[in-house]
Amino acid sequence: GAGVSQSPRYKVAKRGQDVALRCDPISGHVSLFWYQQALGQGPEFLTYFQNEAQLDKSGLPSDRFFAERPEGSVSTLKIQRTQQEDSAVYLCASSFSRSNQPQHFGDGTRLSIL
Amino acid sequence: QQQVKQSPQSLIVQKGGISIINCAYENTAFDYFPWYQQFPGKGPALLIAIRPDVSEKKEGRFTISFNKSAKQFSLHIMDSQPGDSATYFCAASGTSGSRLTFGEGTQLTVNP
């Protein structure tokens, strides 16, 4: 596709439910990033993949957060046993290579935990 | 902790004026400094970026000024237009990894 695609655009879940957020990066982009953006704040790094390898997961806030990219293209961010503090916009970005190339963002998934 | 500090938090400019947003960083390992524009309900869109080997970069109405010794960089928007009204984020990343560290954002309003 022409850009990074994320689905669903909006997700409402009850506290304690599991959710899965999907990211389709730009075709051919090797690097994929997940960020979390709280209301009125800048995005904060969660995790980074180079192809299928998860090279950095230091930003994941707890072990309830899990990300995968099994075939080096589509990625899924999973949050288990959701809490109210997980409510945020989850942004996915991709770039052509690893070293400081422009990151192109999707429009995000707005997650609301009731 | 790696931080990027951004100011002002909000900015109101008249049409045709110059908008100036400033950022300061701490980590001297940062070597890539992009600016992003974000509209409500949309993801951040890359505007312009600079590396520390140059002190200024201009693309159309957008200019980045970079001061390596002061560890500061700024975005200038010339001839600001109402369509420029958005939230602007500065960011930085370093050779040790490509993760972006973002500033807190500046909400720009350009009045007609």
mmCIF file of C-alpha atoms in Angstrom:
data_model
loop_
_atom_site.group_PDB
_atom_site.id
_atom_site.type_symbol
_atom_site.label_atom_id
_atom_site.label_comp_id
_atom_site.label_asym_id
_atom_site.label_seq_id
_atom_site.Cartn_x
_atom_site.Cartn_y
_atom_site.Cartn_z
ATOM 1 C CA GLY A 1 0.000 0.000 0.000
ATOM 2 C CA ALA A 2 0.916 3.654 -0.196
ATOM 3 C CA GLY A 3 1.289 4.151 3.527
ATOM 4 C CA VAL A 4 1.325 2.438 6.895
ATOM 5 C CA SER A 5 -2.067 0.920 7.618
ATOM 6 C CA GLN A 6 -3.360 0.209 11.126
ATOM 7 C CA SER A 7 -6.486 -1.611 12.225
ATOM 8 C CA PRO A 8 -8.821 -1.268 13.887
ATOM 9 C CA ARG A 9 -8.877 2.555 13.996
ATOM 10 C CA TYR A 10 -10.854 2.459 17.243
ATOM 11 C CA LYS A 11 -11.100 -0.242 19.864
ATOM 12 C CA VAL A 12 -13.189 -0.238 23.010
ATOM 13 C CA ALA A 13 -12.597 -3.011 25.526
ATOM 14 C CA LYS A 14 -13.583 -3.755 29.086
ATOM 15 C CA ARG A 15 -10.910 -3.860 31.738
ATOM 16 C CA GLY A 16 -9.376 -7.309 31.863
ATOM 17 C CA GLN A 17 -10.002 -8.188 28.214
ATOM 18 C CA ASP A 18 -7.220 -8.969 25.753
ATOM 19 C CA VAL A 19 -6.809 -6.839 22.610
ATOM 20 C CA ALA A 20 -4.801 -7.188 19.395
ATOM 21 C CA LEU A 21 -3.764 -4.277 17.217
ATOM 22 C CA ARG A 22 -2.506 -4.758 13.656
ATOM 23 C CA CYS A 23 0.041 -2.854 11.596
ATOM 24 C CA ASP A 24 0.719 -3.210 7.851
ATOM 25 C CA PRO A 25 3.971 -1.364 7.094
ATOM 26 C CA ILE A 26 4.967 0.181 3.800
ATOM 27 C CA SER A 27 5.968 -2.574 1.396
ATOM 28 C CA GLY A 28 9.700 -3.259 1.505
ATOM 29 C CA HIS A 29 10.293 -1.470 4.782
ATOM 30 C CA VAL A 30 12.644 -3.463 6.956
ATOM 31 C CA SER A 31 12.163 -1.625 10.241
ATOM 32 C CA LEU A 32 8.913 -1.426 12.195
ATOM 33 C CA PHE A 33 8.253 0.519 15.381
ATOM 34 C CA TRP A 34 5.390 0.721 17.861
ATOM 35 C CA TYR A 35 4.760 3.879 19.892
ATOM 36 C CA GLN A 36 2.171 4.788 22.504
ATOM 37 C CA GLN A 37 0.715 8.297 22.508
ATOM 38 C CA ALA A 38 -1.238 9.485 25.540
ATOM 39 C CA LEU A 39 -3.662 12.373 25.106
ATOM 40 C CA GLY A 40 -1.809 15.651 24.688
ATOM 41 C CA GLN A 41 1.622 14.008 24.787
ATOM 42 C CA GLY A 42 4.318 13.043 22.319
ATOM 43 C CA PRO A 43 4.602 9.435 21.160
ATOM 44 C CA GLU A 44 6.678 7.148 23.391
ATOM 45 C CA PHE A 45 8.656 4.211 22.056
ATOM 46 C CA LEU A 46 7.425 0.702 22.826
ATOM 47 C CA THR A 47 9.305 -1.758 20.629
ATOM 48 C CA TYR A 48 11.282 -2.170 17.383
ATOM 49 C CA PHE A 49 11.597 -4.914 14.775
ATOM 50 C CA GLN A 50 14.139 -5.382 12.045
ATOM 51 C CA ASN A 51 12.477 -7.838 9.674
ATOM 52 C CA GLU A 52 11.071 -10.534 11.991
ATOM 53 C CA ALA A 53 13.571 -9.968 14.796
ATOM 54 C CA GLN A 54 12.449 -7.936 17.794
ATOM 55 C CA LEU A 55 15.646 -6.027 18.536
ATOM 56 C CA ASP A 56 14.398 -3.667 21.231
ATOM 57 C CA LYS A 57 11.432 -4.136 23.546
ATOM 58 C CA SER A 58 12.680 -1.914 26.324
ATOM 59 C CA GLY A 59 9.722 0.476 26.042
ATOM 60 C CA LEU A 60 7.005 -2.103 26.681
ATOM 61 C CA PRO A 61 5.444 -0.966 29.987
ATOM 62 C CA SER A 62 4.715 -4.417 31.402
ATOM 63 C CA ASP A 63 4.726 -8.104 30.584
ATOM 64 C CA ARG A 64 1.078 -7.726 29.577
ATOM 65 C CA PHE A 65 2.334 -6.151 26.342
ATOM 66 C CA PHE A 66 3.567 -8.430 23.580
ATOM 67 C CA ALA A 67 4.464 -7.728 19.948
ATOM 68 C CA GLU A 68 5.298 -9.983 17.051
ATOM 69 C CA ARG A 69 6.197 -9.778 13.365
ATOM 70 C CA PRO A 70 6.514 -13.424 12.366
ATOM 71 C CA GLU A 71 7.090 -13.032 8.623
ATOM 72 C CA GLY A 72 8.857 -9.699 8.658
ATOM 73 C CA SER A 73 5.922 -7.696 7.322
ATOM 74 C CA VAL A 74 2.646 -7.383 9.273
ATOM 75 C CA SER A 75 3.004 -6.828 13.010
ATOM 76 C CA THR A 76 0.583 -7.333 15.881
ATOM 77 C CA LEU A 77 0.696 -5.627 19.268
ATOM 78 C CA LYS A 78 -1.177 -7.605 21.901
ATOM 79 C CA ILE A 79 -2.207 -6.338 25.312
ATOM 80 C CA GLN A 80 -3.394 -8.897 27.823
ATOM 81 C CA ARG A 81 -5.644 -8.202 30.812
ATOM 82 C CA THR A 82 -6.102 -4.573 29.792
ATOM 83 C CA GLN A 83 -6.100 -1.821 32.411
ATOM 84 C CA GLN A 84 -7.537 1.700 32.236
ATOM 85 C CA GLU A 85 -4.034 3.173 32.029
ATOM 86 C CA ASP A 86 -3.580 1.329 28.710
ATOM 87 C CA SER A 87 -6.028 3.779 27.093
ATOM 88 C CA ALA A 88 -4.029 5.664 24.455
ATOM 89 C CA VAL A 89 -3.374 5.883 20.736
ATOM 90 C CA TYR A 90 -1.029 3.163 19.544
ATOM 91 C CA LEU A 91 1.041 4.242 16.551
ATOM 92 C CA CYS A 92 2.989 2.068 14.164
ATOM 93 C CA ALA A 93 5.839 3.406 12.023
ATOM 94 C CA SER A 94 8.050 1.830 9.401
ATOM 95 C CA SER A 95 11.287 2.804 7.719
ATOM 96 C CA PHE A 96 13.294 1.496 4.790
ATOM 97 C CA SER A 97 16.348 0.485 6.811
ATOM 98 C CA ARG A 98 17.695 0.483 10.328
ATOM 99 C CA SER A 99 19.958 3.491 10.589
ATOM 100 C CA ASN A 100 18.084 6.710 11.144
ATOM 101 C CA GLN A 101 15.987 6.646 8.034
ATOM 102 C CA PRO A 102 12.694 8.566 8.006
ATOM 103 C CA GLN A 103 9.963 6.848 9.947
ATOM 104 C CA HIS A 104 6.522 6.938 8.367
ATOM 105 C CA PHE A 105 3.585 6.666 10.737
ATOM 106 C CA GLY A 106 0.142 5.176 10.417
ATOM 107 C CA ASP A 107 -2.924 6.958 11.786
ATOM 108 C CA GLY A 108 -2.951 4.785 14.876
ATOM 109 C CA THR A 109 -5.451 2.745 16.857
ATOM 110 C CA ARG A 110 -7.298 4.636 19.564
ATOM 111 C CA LEU A 111 -7.770 2.201 22.451
ATOM 112 C CA SER A 112 -10.272 2.954 25.172
ATOM 113 C CA ILE A 113 -10.485 0.703 28.221
ATOM 114 C CA LEU A 114 -13.735 0.966 30.172
ATOM 115 C CA GLN B 1 16.955 9.267 30.822
ATOM 116 C CA GLN B 2 17.071 10.532 27.289
ATOM 117 C CA GLN B 3 14.860 13.590 26.955
ATOM 118 C CA VAL B 4 13.919 16.171 24.405
ATOM 119 C CA LYS B 5 12.394 19.350 25.805
ATOM 120 C CA GLN B 6 10.105 21.400 23.568
ATOM 121 C CA SER B 7 8.707 24.918 23.892
ATOM 122 C CA PRO B 8 6.343 26.649 23.780
ATOM 123 C CA GLN B 9 3.482 24.323 24.628
ATOM 124 C CA SER B 10 1.124 26.428 22.516
ATOM 125 C CA LEU B 11 1.608 29.208 19.993
ATOM 126 C CA ILE B 12 -0.783 31.609 18.282
ATOM 127 C CA VAL B 13 0.406 33.400 15.141
ATOM 128 C CA GLN B 14 -1.292 35.660 12.630
ATOM 129 C CA LYS B 15 -1.502 34.602 8.997
ATOM 130 C CA GLY B 16 1.702 35.549 7.212
ATOM 131 C CA GLY B 17 3.756 35.609 10.395
ATOM 132 C CA ILE B 18 6.696 33.438 11.457
ATOM 133 C CA SER B 19 6.146 30.502 13.817
ATOM 134 C CA ILE B 20 9.156 29.443 15.888
ATOM 135 C CA ILE B 21 9.309 26.263 17.974
ATOM 136 C CA ASN B 22 12.360 25.330 20.027
ATOM 137 C CA CYS B 23 13.781 22.047 21.275
ATOM 138 C CA ALA B 24 16.714 21.107 23.483
ATOM 139 C CA TYR B 25 18.250 17.691 24.003
ATOM 140 C CA GLU B 26 20.624 16.120 26.500
ATOM 141 C CA ASN B 27 22.044 13.034 24.849
ATOM 142 C CA THR B 28 25.113 13.895 22.759
ATOM 143 C CA ALA B 29 24.737 10.563 20.951
ATOM 144 C CA PHE B 30 21.686 11.892 19.113
ATOM 145 C CA ASP B 31 22.515 12.476 15.466
ATOM 146 C CA TYR B 32 19.186 12.700 13.659
ATOM 147 C CA PHE B 33 16.588 15.372 14.391
ATOM 148 C CA PRO B 34 13.223 15.240 12.585
ATOM 149 C CA TRP B 35 10.159 17.424 12.972
ATOM 150 C CA TYR B 36 6.682 15.954 12.660
ATOM 151 C CA GLN B 37 3.295 17.589 12.069
ATOM 152 C CA GLN B 38 0.178 15.967 13.482
ATOM 153 C CA PHE B 39 -3.461 16.794 12.776
ATOM 154 C CA PRO B 40 -6.254 15.544 15.075
ATOM 155 C CA GLY B 41 -7.048 11.887 14.441
ATOM 156 C CA LYS B 42 -4.005 11.427 12.213
ATOM 157 C CA GLY B 43 -0.540 10.014 12.711
ATOM 158 C CA PRO B 44 2.567 12.220 12.795
ATOM 159 C CA ALA B 45 3.784 13.202 9.317
ATOM 160 C CA LEU B 46 7.463 13.925 8.696
ATOM 161 C CA LEU B 47 8.048 17.580 7.782
ATOM 162 C CA ILE B 48 11.796 18.043 7.672
ATOM 163 C CA ALA B 49 14.862 16.546 9.329
ATOM 164 C CA ILE B 50 18.480 17.535 9.973
ATOM 165 C CA ARG B 51 21.747 15.875 10.929
ATOM 166 C CA PRO B 52 24.364 17.675 13.052
ATOM 167 C CA ASP B 53 26.853 18.169 10.229
ATOM 168 C CA VAL B 54 24.842 21.191 9.009
ATOM 169 C CA SER B 55 23.556 24.202 10.940
ATOM 170 C CA GLU B 56 20.486 24.907 8.834
ATOM 171 C CA LYS B 57 18.182 23.135 6.423
ATOM 172 C CA LYS B 58 15.374 24.708 4.436
ATOM 173 C CA GLU B 59 12.507 23.078 2.589
ATOM 174 C CA GLY B 60 9.921 25.477 1.240
ATOM 175 C CA ARG B 61 8.490 27.520 4.103
ATOM 176 C CA PHE B 62 10.046 25.247 6.754
ATOM 177 C CA THR B 63 13.563 25.768 8.137
ATOM 178 C CA ILE B 64 15.448 23.876 10.839
ATOM 179 C CA SER B 65 18.227 25.713 12.675
ATOM 180 C CA PHE B 66 20.658 23.518 14.595
ATOM 181 C CA ASN B 67 23.141 24.550 17.307
ATOM 182 C CA LYS B 68 25.285 21.559 18.213
ATOM 183 C CA SER B 69 27.264 23.247 20.996
ATOM 184 C CA ALA B 70 24.085 24.391 22.735
ATOM 185 C CA LYS B 71 22.306 21.108 21.989
ATOM 186 C CA GLN B 72 19.342 23.022 20.633
ATOM 187 C CA PHE B 73 17.374 23.021 17.408
ATOM 188 C CA SER B 74 14.368 24.944 16.201
ATOM 189 C CA LEU B 75 11.685 24.929 13.518
ATOM 190 C CA HIS B 76 10.775 28.131 11.709
ATOM 191 C CA ILE B 77 7.601 28.282 9.635
ATOM 192 C CA MET B 78 7.654 31.281 7.326
ATOM 193 C CA ASP B 79 4.482 32.916 5.983
ATOM 194 C CA SER B 80 2.352 30.834 8.354
ATOM 195 C CA GLN B 81 -1.071 29.820 6.999
ATOM 196 C CA PRO B 82 -4.276 28.695 8.745
ATOM 197 C CA GLY B 83 -3.697 25.242 7.204
ATOM 198 C CA ASP B 84 -0.497 25.002 9.268
ATOM 199 C CA SER B 85 -2.599 24.865 12.443
ATOM 200 C CA ALA B 86 -1.603 21.519 13.973
ATOM 201 C CA THR B 87 0.551 20.002 16.694
ATOM 202 C CA TYR B 88 4.277 19.935 15.968
ATOM 203 C CA PHE B 89 6.723 17.506 17.540
ATOM 204 C CA CYS B 90 10.475 17.583 17.505
ATOM 205 C CA ALA B 91 12.280 14.280 17.902
ATOM 206 C CA ALA B 92 15.769 12.816 18.069
ATOM 207 C CA SER B 93 17.478 9.497 17.598
ATOM 208 C CA GLY B 94 21.024 8.202 17.788
ATOM 209 C CA THR B 95 23.298 5.660 16.196
ATOM 210 C CA SER B 96 22.776 3.229 19.066
ATOM 211 C CA GLY B 97 19.273 2.602 17.839
ATOM 212 C CA SER B 98 16.647 4.119 15.658
ATOM 213 C CA ARG B 99 14.005 4.706 18.295
ATOM 214 C CA LEU B 100 12.716 8.276 18.217
ATOM 215 C CA THR B 101 12.523 10.306 21.415
ATOM 216 C CA PHE B 102 9.817 12.949 21.019
ATOM 217 C CA GLY B 103 9.310 16.347 22.593
ATOM 218 C CA GLU B 104 6.055 17.180 24.357
ATOM 219 C CA GLY B 105 4.547 18.913 21.335
ATOM 220 C CA THR B 106 3.517 22.466 20.397
ATOM 221 C CA GLN B 107 -0.051 23.265 19.426
ATOM 222 C CA LEU B 108 0.143 25.919 16.710
ATOM 223 C CA THR B 109 -2.853 28.054 15.809
ATOM 224 C CA VAL B 110 -2.597 30.377 12.812
ATOM 225 C CA ASN B 111 -5.364 32.973 12.788
ATOM 226 C CA PRO B 112 -6.733 34.184 9.437
#
